[in-house]
Coordinates of C-alpha atoms and ligand atoms in Angstrom, one line a residue:
X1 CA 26.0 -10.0 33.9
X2 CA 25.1 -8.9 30.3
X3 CA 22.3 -11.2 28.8
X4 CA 22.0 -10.7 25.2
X5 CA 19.9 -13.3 24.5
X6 CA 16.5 -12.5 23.7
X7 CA 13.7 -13.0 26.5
X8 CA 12.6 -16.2 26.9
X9 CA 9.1 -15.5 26.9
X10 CA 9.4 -13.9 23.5
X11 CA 10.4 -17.5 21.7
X12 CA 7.0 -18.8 21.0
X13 CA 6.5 -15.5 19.4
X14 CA 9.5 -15.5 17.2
X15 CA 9.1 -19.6 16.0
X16 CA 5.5 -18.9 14.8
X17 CA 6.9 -15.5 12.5
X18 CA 9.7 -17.6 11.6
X19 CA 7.1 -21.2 10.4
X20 CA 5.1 -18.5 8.9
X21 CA 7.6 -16.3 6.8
X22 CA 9.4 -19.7 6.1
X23 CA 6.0 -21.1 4.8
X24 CA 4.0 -18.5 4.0
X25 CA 6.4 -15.9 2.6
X26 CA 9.3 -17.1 1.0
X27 CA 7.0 -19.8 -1.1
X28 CA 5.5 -16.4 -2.7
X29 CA 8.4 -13.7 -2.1
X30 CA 9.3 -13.8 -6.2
X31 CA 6.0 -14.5 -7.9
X32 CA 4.4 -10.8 -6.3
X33 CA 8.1 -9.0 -6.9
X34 CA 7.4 -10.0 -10.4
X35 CA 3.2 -9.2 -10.2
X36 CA 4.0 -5.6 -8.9
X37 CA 0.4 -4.0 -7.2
X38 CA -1.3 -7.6 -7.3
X39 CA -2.7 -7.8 -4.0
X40 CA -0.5 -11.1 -2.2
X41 CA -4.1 -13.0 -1.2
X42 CA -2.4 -15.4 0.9
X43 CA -1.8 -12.9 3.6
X44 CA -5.2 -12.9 4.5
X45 CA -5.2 -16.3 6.1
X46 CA -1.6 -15.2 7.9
X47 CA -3.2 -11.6 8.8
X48 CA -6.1 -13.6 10.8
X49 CA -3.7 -15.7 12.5
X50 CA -1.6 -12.1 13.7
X51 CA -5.4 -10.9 14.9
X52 CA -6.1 -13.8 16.8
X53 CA -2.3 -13.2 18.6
X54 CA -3.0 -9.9 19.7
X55 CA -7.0 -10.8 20.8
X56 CA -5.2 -13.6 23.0
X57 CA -3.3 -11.0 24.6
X58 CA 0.2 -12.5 23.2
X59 CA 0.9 -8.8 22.4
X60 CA 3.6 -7.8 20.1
X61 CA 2.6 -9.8 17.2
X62 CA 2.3 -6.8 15.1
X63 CA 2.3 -3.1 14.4
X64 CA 0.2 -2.0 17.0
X65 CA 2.3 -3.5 19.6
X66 CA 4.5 -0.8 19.8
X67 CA 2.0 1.0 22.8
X68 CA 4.2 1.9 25.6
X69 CA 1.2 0.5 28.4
X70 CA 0.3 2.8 31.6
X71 CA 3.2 2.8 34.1
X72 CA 2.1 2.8 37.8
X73 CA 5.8 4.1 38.9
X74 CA 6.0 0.9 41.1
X75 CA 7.7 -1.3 38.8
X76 CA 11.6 -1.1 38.6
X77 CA 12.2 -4.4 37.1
X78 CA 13.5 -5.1 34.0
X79 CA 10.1 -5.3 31.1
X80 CA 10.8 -7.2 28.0
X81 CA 7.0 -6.0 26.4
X82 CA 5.2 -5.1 23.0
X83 CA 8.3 -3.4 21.4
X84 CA 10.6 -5.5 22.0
X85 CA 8.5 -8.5 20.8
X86 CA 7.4 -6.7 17.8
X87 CA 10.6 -6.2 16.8
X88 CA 11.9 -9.9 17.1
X89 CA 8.8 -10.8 15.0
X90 CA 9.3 -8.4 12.7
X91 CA 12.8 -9.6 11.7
X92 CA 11.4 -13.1 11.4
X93 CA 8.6 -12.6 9.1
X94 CA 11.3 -9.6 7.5
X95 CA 13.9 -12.8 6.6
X96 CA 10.5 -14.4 5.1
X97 CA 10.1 -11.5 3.0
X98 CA 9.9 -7.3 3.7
X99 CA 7.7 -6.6 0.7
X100 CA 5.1 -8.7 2.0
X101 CA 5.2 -7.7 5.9
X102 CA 4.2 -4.2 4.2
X103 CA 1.5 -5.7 2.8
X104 CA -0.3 -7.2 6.0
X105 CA -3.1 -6.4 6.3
X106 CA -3.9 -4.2 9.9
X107 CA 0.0 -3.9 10.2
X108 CA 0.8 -0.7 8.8
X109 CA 2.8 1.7 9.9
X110 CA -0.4 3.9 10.3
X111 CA -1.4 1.4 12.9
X112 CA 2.3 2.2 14.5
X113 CA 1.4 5.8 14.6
X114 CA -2.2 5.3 16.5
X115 CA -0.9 2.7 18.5
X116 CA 1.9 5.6 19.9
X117 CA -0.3 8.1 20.3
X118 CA -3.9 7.7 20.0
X119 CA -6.1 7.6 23.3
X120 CA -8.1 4.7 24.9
X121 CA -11.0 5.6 22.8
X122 CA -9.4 6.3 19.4
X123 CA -7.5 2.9 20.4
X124 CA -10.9 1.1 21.1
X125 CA -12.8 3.4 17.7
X126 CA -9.9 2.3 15.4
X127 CA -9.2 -1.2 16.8
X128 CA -8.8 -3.8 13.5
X129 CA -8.4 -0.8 11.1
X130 CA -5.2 -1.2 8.3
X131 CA -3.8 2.5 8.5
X132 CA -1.0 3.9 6.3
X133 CA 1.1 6.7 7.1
X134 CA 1.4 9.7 5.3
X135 CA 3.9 12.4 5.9
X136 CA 5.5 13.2 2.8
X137 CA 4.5 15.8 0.4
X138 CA 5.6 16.6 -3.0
X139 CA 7.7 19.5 -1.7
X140 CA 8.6 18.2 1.8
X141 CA 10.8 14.9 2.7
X142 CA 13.3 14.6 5.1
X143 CA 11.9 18.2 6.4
X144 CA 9.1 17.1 7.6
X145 CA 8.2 20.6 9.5
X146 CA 8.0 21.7 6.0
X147 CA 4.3 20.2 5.8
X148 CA 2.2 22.1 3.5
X149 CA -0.9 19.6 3.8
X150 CA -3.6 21.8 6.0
X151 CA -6.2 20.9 8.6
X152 CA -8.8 23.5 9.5
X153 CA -11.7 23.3 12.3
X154 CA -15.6 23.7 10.8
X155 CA -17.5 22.8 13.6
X156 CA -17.2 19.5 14.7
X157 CA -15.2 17.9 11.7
X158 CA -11.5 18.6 10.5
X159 CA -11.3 19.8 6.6
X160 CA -7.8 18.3 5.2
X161 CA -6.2 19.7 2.0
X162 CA -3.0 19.1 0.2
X163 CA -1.4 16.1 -1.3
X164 CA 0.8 13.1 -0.3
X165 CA 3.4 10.9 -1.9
X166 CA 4.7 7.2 -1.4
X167 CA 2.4 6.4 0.8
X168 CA 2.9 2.4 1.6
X169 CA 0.0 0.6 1.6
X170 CA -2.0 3.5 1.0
X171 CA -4.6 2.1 -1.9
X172 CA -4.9 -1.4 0.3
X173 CA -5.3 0.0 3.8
X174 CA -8.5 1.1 5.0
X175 CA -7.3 4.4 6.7
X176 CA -4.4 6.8 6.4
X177 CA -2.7 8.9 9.6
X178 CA -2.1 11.9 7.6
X179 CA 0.2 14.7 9.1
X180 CA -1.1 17.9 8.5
X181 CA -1.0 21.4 9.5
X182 CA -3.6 23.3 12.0
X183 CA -2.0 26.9 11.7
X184 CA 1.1 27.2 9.1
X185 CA 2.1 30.2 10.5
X186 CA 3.0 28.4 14.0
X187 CA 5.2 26.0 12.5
X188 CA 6.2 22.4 13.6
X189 CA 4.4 22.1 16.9
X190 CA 1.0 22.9 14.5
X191 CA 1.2 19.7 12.7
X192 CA -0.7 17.1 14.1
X193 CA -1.7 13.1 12.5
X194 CA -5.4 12.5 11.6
X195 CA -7.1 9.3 10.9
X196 CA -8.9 9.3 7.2
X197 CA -11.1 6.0 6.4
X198 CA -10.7 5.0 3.0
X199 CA -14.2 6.3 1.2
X200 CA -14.5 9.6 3.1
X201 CA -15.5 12.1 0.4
X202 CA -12.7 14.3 -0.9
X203 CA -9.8 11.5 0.0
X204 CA -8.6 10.0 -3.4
X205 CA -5.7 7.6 -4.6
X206 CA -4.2 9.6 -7.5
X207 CA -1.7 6.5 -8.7
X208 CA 0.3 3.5 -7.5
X209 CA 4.4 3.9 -8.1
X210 CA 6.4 1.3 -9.9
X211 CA 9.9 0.7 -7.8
X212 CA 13.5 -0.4 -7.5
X213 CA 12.1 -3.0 -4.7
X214 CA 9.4 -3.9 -2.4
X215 CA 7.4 -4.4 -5.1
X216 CA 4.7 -7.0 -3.8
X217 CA 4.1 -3.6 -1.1
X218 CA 1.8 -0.8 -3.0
X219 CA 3.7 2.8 -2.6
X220 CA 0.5 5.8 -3.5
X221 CA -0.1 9.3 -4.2
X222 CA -3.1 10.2 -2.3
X223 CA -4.9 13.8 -2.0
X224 CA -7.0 15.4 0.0
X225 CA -9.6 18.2 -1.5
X226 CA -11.9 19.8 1.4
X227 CA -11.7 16.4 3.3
X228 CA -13.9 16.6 5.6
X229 CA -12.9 14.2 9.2
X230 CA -14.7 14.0 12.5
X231 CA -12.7 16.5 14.9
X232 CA -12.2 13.0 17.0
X233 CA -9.8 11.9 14.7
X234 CA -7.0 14.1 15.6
X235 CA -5.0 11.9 17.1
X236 CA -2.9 13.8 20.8
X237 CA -3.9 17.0 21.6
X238 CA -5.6 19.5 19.3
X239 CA -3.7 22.0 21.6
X240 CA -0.4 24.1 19.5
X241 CA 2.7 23.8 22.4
X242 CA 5.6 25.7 20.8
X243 CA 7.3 24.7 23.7
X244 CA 7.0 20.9 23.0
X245 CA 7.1 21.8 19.3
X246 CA 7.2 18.6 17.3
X247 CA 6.9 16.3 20.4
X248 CA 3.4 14.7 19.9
X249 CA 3.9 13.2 16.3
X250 CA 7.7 12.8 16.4
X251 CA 6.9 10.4 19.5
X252 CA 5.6 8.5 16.7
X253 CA 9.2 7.7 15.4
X254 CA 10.7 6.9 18.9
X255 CA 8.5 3.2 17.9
X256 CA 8.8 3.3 14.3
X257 CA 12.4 3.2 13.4
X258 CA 13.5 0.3 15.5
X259 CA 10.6 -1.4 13.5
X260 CA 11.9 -0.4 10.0
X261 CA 15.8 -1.6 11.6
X262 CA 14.3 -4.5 12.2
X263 CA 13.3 -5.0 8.9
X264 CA 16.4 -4.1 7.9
X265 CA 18.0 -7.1 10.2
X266 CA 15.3 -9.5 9.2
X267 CA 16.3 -8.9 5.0
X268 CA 20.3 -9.2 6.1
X269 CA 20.0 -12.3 7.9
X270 CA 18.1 -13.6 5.3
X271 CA 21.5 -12.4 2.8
X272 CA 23.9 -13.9 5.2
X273 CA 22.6 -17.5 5.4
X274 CA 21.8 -17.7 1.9
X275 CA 25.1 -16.2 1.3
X276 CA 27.1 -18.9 4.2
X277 CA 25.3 -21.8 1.9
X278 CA 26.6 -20.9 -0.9
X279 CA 30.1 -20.3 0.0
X280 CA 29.7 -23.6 1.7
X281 CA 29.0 -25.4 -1.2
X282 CA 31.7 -23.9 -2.5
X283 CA 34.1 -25.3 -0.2
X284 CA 34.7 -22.1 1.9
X285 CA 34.3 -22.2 5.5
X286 CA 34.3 -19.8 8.3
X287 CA 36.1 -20.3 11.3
X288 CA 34.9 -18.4 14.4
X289 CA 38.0 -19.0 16.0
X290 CA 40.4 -18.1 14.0
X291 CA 41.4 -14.5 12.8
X292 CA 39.9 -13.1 9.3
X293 CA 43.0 -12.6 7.6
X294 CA 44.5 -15.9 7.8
X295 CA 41.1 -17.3 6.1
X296 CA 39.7 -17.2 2.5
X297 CA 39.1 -13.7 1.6
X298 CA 35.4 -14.0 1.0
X299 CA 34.8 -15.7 5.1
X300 CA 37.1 -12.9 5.9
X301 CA 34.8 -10.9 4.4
X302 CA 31.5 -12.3 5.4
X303 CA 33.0 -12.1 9.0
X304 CA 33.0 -8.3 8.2
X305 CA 29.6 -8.5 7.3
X306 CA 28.6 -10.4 10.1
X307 CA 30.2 -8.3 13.0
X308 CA 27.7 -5.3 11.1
X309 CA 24.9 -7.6 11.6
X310 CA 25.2 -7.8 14.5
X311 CA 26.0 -4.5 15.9
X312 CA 22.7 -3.6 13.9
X313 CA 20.9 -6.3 15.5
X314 CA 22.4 -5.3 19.3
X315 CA 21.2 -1.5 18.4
X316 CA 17.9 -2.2 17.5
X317 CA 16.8 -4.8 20.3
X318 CA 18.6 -2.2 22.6
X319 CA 15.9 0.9 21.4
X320 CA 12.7 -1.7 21.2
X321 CA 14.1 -2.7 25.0
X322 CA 14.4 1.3 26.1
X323 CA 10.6 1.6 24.5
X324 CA 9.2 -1.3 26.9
X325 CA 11.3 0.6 30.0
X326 CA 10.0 4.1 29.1
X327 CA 13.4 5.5 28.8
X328 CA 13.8 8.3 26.1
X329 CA 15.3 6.2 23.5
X330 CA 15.0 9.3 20.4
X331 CA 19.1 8.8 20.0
X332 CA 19.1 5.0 20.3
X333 CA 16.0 5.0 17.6
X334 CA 18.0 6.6 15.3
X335 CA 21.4 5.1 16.3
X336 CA 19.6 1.3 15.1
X337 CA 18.0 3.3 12.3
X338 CA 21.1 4.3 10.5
X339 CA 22.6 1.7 11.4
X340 CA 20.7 -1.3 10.2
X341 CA 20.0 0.7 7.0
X342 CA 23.3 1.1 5.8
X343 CA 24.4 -2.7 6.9
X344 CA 21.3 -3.8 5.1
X345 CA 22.5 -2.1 2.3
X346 CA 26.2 -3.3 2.3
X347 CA 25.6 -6.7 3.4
X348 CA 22.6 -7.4 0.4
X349 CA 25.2 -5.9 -2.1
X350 CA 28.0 -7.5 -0.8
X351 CA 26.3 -11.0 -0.7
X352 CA 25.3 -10.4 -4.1
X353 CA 29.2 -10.1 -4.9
X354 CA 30.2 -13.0 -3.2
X355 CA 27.8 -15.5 -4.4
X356 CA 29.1 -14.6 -8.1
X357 CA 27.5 -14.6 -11.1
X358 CA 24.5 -16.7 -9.4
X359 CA 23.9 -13.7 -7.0
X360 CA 23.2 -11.5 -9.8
X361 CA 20.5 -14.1 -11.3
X362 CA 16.8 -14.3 -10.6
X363 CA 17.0 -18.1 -9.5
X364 CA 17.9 -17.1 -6.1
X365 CA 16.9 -14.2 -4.0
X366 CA 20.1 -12.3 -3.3
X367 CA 19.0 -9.9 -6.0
X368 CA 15.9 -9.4 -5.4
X369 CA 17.0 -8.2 -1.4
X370 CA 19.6 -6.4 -2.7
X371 CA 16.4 -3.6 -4.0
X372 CA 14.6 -4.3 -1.3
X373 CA 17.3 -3.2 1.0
X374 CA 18.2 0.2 -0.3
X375 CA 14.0 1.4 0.9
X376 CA 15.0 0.6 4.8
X377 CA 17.9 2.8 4.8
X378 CA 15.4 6.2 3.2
X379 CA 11.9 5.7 4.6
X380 CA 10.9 6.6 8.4
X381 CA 13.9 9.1 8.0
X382 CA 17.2 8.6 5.9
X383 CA 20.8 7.9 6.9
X384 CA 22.0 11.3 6.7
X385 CA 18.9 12.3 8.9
X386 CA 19.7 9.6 11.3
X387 CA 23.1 10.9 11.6
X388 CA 21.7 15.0 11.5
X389 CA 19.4 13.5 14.9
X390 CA 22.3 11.5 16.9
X391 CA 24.7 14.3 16.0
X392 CA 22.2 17.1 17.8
X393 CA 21.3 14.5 20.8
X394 CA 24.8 13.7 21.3
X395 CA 25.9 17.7 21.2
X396 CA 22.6 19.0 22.6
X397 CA 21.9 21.0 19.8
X398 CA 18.2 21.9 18.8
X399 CA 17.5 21.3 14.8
X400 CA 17.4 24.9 13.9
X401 CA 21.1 24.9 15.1
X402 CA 22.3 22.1 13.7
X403 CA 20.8 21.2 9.9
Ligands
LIG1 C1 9.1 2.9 -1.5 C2 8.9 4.1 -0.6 C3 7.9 4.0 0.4 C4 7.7 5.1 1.3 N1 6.7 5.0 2.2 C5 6.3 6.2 2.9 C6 5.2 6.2 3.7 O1 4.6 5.1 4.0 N2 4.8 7.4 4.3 C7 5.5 8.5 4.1 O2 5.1 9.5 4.6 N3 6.6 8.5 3.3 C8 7.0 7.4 2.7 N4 8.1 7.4 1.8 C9 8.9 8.7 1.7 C10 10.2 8.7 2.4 O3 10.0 8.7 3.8 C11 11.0 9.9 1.9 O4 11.4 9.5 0.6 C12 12.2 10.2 2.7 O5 11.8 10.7 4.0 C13 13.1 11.2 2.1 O6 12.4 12.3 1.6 P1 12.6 12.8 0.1 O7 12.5 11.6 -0.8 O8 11.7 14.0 -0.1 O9 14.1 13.2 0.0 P2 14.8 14.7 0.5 O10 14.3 15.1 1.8 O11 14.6 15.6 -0.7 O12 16.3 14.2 0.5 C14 17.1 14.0 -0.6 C15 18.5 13.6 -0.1 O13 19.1 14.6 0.7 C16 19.4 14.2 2.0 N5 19.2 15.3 2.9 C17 18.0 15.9 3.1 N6 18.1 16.8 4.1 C18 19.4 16.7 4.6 C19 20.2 17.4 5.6 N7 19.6 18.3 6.4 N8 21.4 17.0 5.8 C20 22.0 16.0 5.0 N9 21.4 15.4 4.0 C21 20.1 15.7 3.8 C22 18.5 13.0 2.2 O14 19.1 12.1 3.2 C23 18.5 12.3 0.8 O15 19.6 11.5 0.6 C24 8.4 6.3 1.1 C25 9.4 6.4 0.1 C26 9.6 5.3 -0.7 C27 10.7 5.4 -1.8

């Protein structure tokens, strides 16, 4: 029989994000959307409460939870591990508030990146580091083979040149996985991620962005002039496979993108139940068991809204859970990416509607999710390149046939 519960195991997990984004985040969520690039101080306390999960061997209580452990072949059981927890936590602390998760400090979706593909000594070297992530350029998005950013071998230390934009968290972190190219005449399988500590000579933050939403989270230009890295911090192999092409640093986004559709869950559950309150108070009720159209138009519509939950919600437990059972999940990754983004989108909009004029104020937080939302449906890869990769999977086409 189908189970589509969440593990058990995972519960005392998801009731501490839940007490803490209850407590901790949604007491602060409007005061730093209003303070845009004040640094939210109270996550320190919270951020040492995350460390002492993962040092207790909880797992799964933050970014770097996403690891897919050593698999001895000998197991054929069903493994509910790091992603899937992360991802249950990260919708928790994400109905808290989005903005702020971005801010934690040591959970960044640089931390994602070396978690996926660092080895056991980079994991041990950069262990309780904040890292960003930095892929996009000024000329280069969605295309991310398009890199112009260069690394080039002098000896024993990497020098980086080339410039990156809306980098999240990338004045607060400590480090940065930047994405840059080794040879840029050998294309996409050239471009490897490096680690850069905040401080190293030639690495500076050129400006902070002001934004639509996810204001409390800091969004930076960075640039790199003759940045000079130990040649350890390449993280993979220094070796350029054409035949694998992008595999090393793409691998990163097999973890990634559930994450950000969690988010993306975590923001629309926090929509629907602020949204079912009000239409409550209203004197508007939804009936499970009775069909939409014979109700009030706005529960037939927030039972719309709802069935896109949780098909968004199914997705994205479904790729976390393929992570944990080393299955290729590329197709289901971006199948919960696209989505949760455009539900997110829809459902924040659509609960803004419904709640009336009072959704469209600043005393309640409809609005302020509303911007937040549209960010989860662009970064970590877009809706139309969610669609581009689940269009090539499904017709086995490789991306230079199918753009
Ligand atoms: C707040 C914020 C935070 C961010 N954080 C980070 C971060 O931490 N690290 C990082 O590296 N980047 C980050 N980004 C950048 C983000 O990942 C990019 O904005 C995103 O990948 C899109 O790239 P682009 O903006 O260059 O748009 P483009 O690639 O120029 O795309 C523009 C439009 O065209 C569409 N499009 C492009 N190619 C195709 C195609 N082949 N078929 C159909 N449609 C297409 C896109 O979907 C989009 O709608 C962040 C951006 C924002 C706004």
């Amino acid at each position: 029989m189908i189970n589509l519960e969440p593990p058990k195991k995972a519960g005392a997990l998801v009731n501490q994000a839940y007490q803490a984004a209850a407590e901790v985040f949604r007491p602060i969520s409007r005061k730093y959307d209003r303070a845009e690039h004040a640094y939210p101080s109270e996550l320190d306390m919270f951020a040492a409460l995350l460390d002492g999960l993962n040092g207790s061997g909880e797992g799964g209580a933050g970014a770097s939870g996403v690891r897919r452990g050593d698999d001895d072949g000998k197991s054929n059981g069903n493994r509910n591990g790091g992603n899937l927890s992360t991802v249950l936590g990260t919708i928790e602390m994400c109905w808290g508030d989005v903005a702020l998760l971005l801010s934690m400090p040591r959970q960044g979706l640089g931390n994602a990146a070396i978690a996926s593909v660092a080895n056991d000594e980079q994991l041990e070297r950069f262990a309780g580091l904040w890292a960003a992530m930095a892929i996009t350029e000024p000329g280069c998005g969605s295309d991310s083979a398009a890199i112009t950013a260069t690394a080039e071998l002098d000896g024993d230390e990497y020098v980086l040149n080339g410039e990156k934009i809306f980098v999240t968290a990338g004045q607060r972190a400590d480090a940065v996985v930047v994405w840059a190219s080794l040879d840029r005449s050998k294309g996409r399988a050239a471009i490897k991620s490096f680690v850069v500590e905040k401080g190293t000579p030639g690495f500076e933050v050129v400006r902070l962005e002001h934004k639509l939403g996810i204001r409390a989270s800091d969004t930076a230009v960075l640039r790199f002039e003759n940045c000079r890295v130990p040649k350890e911090n390449l993280l993979g192999t220094p070796e350029i496979d054409t035949k694998k092409g992008f595999a090393g640093v793409m691998q990163t986004f097999d973890n990634t993108r559930p994450l950000v559709a969690a988010m993306a869950i975590g923001v629309a559950r926090a929509a629907l139940e602020e949204t079912a309150r009000i239409l409550a108070e209203a004197g508007v009720t939804v009936d499970y068991d009775k069909p939409a159209n014979s109700q009030h138009a706005a529960a037939a519509a927030y039972l719309q809204l709802e069935a896109d939950y949780e098909a968004a919600y199914l997705l994205t437990l479904e790729s976390a859970w393929m992570a944990d059972n080393r299955k290729p999940n590329s197709l289901h990754a971006s199948m919960a990416k696209a989505k949760a983004g455009r539900s997110v989108v829809d459902i924040t909009l659509r609960c803004v509607e419904l709640a009336g004029t009072l959704g469209y104020t600043e005393d309640l937080l409809l609005e302020k999710w509303s911007r937040d939302a549209k960010i989860l449906d662009i970064f970590e890869g877009t809706q139309q390149i969610q669609q581009l990769i689940v269009a090539r999977k499904l017709l086995g086409k490789a991306s230079a046939e199918l753009k």
